[in-house]
Short mmCIF file of C-alpha atoms in Angstrom, two decimals:
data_model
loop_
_atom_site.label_atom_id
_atom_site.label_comp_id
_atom_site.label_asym_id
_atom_site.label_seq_id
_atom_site.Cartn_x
_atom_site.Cartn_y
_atom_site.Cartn_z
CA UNK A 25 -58.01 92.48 25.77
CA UNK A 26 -60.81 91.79 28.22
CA UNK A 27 -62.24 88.97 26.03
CA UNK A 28 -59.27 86.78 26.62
CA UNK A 29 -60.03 85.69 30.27
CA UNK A 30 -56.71 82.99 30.52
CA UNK A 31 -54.57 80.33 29.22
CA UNK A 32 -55.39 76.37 29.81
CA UNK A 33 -53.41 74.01 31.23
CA UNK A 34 -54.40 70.66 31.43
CA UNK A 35 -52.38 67.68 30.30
CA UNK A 36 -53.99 67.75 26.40
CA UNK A 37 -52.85 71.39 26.27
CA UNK A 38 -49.33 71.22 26.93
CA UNK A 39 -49.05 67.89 24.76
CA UNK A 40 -50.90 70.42 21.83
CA UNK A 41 -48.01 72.99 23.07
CA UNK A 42 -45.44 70.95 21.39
CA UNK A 43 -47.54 70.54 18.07
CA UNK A 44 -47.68 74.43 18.20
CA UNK A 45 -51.13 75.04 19.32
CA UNK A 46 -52.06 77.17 22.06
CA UNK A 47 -55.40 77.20 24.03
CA UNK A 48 -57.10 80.04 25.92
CA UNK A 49 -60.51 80.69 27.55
CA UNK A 50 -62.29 83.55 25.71
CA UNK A 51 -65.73 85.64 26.58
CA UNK A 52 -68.59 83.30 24.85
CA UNK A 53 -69.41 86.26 22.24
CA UNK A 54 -65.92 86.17 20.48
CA UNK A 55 -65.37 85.02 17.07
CA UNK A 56 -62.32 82.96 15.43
CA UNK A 57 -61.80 85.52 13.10
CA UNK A 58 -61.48 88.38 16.24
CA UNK A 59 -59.09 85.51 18.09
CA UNK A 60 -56.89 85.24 15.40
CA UNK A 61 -56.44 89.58 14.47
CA UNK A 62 -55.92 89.79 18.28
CA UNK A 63 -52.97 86.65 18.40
CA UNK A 64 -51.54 88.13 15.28
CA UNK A 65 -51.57 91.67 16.16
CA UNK A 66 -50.93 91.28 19.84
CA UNK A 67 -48.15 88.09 19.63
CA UNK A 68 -46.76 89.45 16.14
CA UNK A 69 -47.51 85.85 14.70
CA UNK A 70 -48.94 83.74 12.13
CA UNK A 71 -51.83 81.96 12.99
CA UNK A 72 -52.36 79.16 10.66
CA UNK A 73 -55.98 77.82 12.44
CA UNK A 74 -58.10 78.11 15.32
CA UNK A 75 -60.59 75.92 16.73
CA UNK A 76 -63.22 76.01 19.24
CA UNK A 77 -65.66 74.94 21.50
CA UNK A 78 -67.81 75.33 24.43
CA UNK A 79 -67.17 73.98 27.96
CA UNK A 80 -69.72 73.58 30.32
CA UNK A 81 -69.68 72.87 33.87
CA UNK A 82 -72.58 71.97 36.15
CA UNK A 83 -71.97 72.77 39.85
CA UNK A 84 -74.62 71.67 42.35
CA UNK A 85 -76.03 74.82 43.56
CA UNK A 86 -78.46 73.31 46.12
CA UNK A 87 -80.08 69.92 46.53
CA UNK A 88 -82.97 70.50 44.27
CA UNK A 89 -81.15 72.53 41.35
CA UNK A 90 -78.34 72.38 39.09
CA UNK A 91 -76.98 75.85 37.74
CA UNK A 92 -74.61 75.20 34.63
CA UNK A 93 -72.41 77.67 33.05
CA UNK A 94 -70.94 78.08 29.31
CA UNK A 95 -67.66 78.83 28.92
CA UNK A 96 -65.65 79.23 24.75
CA UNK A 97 -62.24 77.70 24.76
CA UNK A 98 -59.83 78.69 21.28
CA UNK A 99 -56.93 76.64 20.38
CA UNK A 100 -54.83 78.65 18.36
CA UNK A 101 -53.02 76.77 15.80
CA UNK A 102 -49.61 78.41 14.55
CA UNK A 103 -47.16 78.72 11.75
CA UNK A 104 -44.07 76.80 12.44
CA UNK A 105 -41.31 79.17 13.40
CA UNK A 106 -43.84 80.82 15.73
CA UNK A 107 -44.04 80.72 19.27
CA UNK A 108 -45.78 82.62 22.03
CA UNK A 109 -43.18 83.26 24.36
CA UNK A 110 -45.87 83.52 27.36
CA UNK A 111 -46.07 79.92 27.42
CA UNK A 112 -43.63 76.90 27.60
CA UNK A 113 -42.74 74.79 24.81
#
């Protein structure tokens, strides 16, 4: 799926890895109810919630302008007895 860009690591999402919740970056246009068919179908899992939000980042793109960019992160909140196996627990 091309609107999955990558999984997050940072230290918050590996301390939500042991609650069960998994985070990703997804394209901007993508909808929780997409997100969670796609984990379900794709992981064969139960996805109990998801959240998200977007990021954005400003990066100084010359001395007189700032360009920022949106990015969507998902934290996808599972069922216990599911795992993704893609990711360390």
């Amino acid at each position: 799926m091309e609107k999955l860009k990558n999984q997050l690591i940072t230290e918050k999402s590996i301390r939500l890895l042991q609650r069960n919740q998994y985070t990703f970056f997804v394209d901007s246009k993508l909808t929780k109810t997409e997100m969670k068919s796609w984990i379900e179908k794709f992981f064969d899992v139960k996805v109990e919630g998801i959240n998200s939000s977007r990021v954005t980042q400003r990066r100084k793109g010359s001395k007189l302008s700032l360009n920022s960019t949106s990015r969507k992160k998902m934290i996808a909140r599972l069922r216990a007895n599911y795992f993704i196996p893609l990711f360390i627990n």
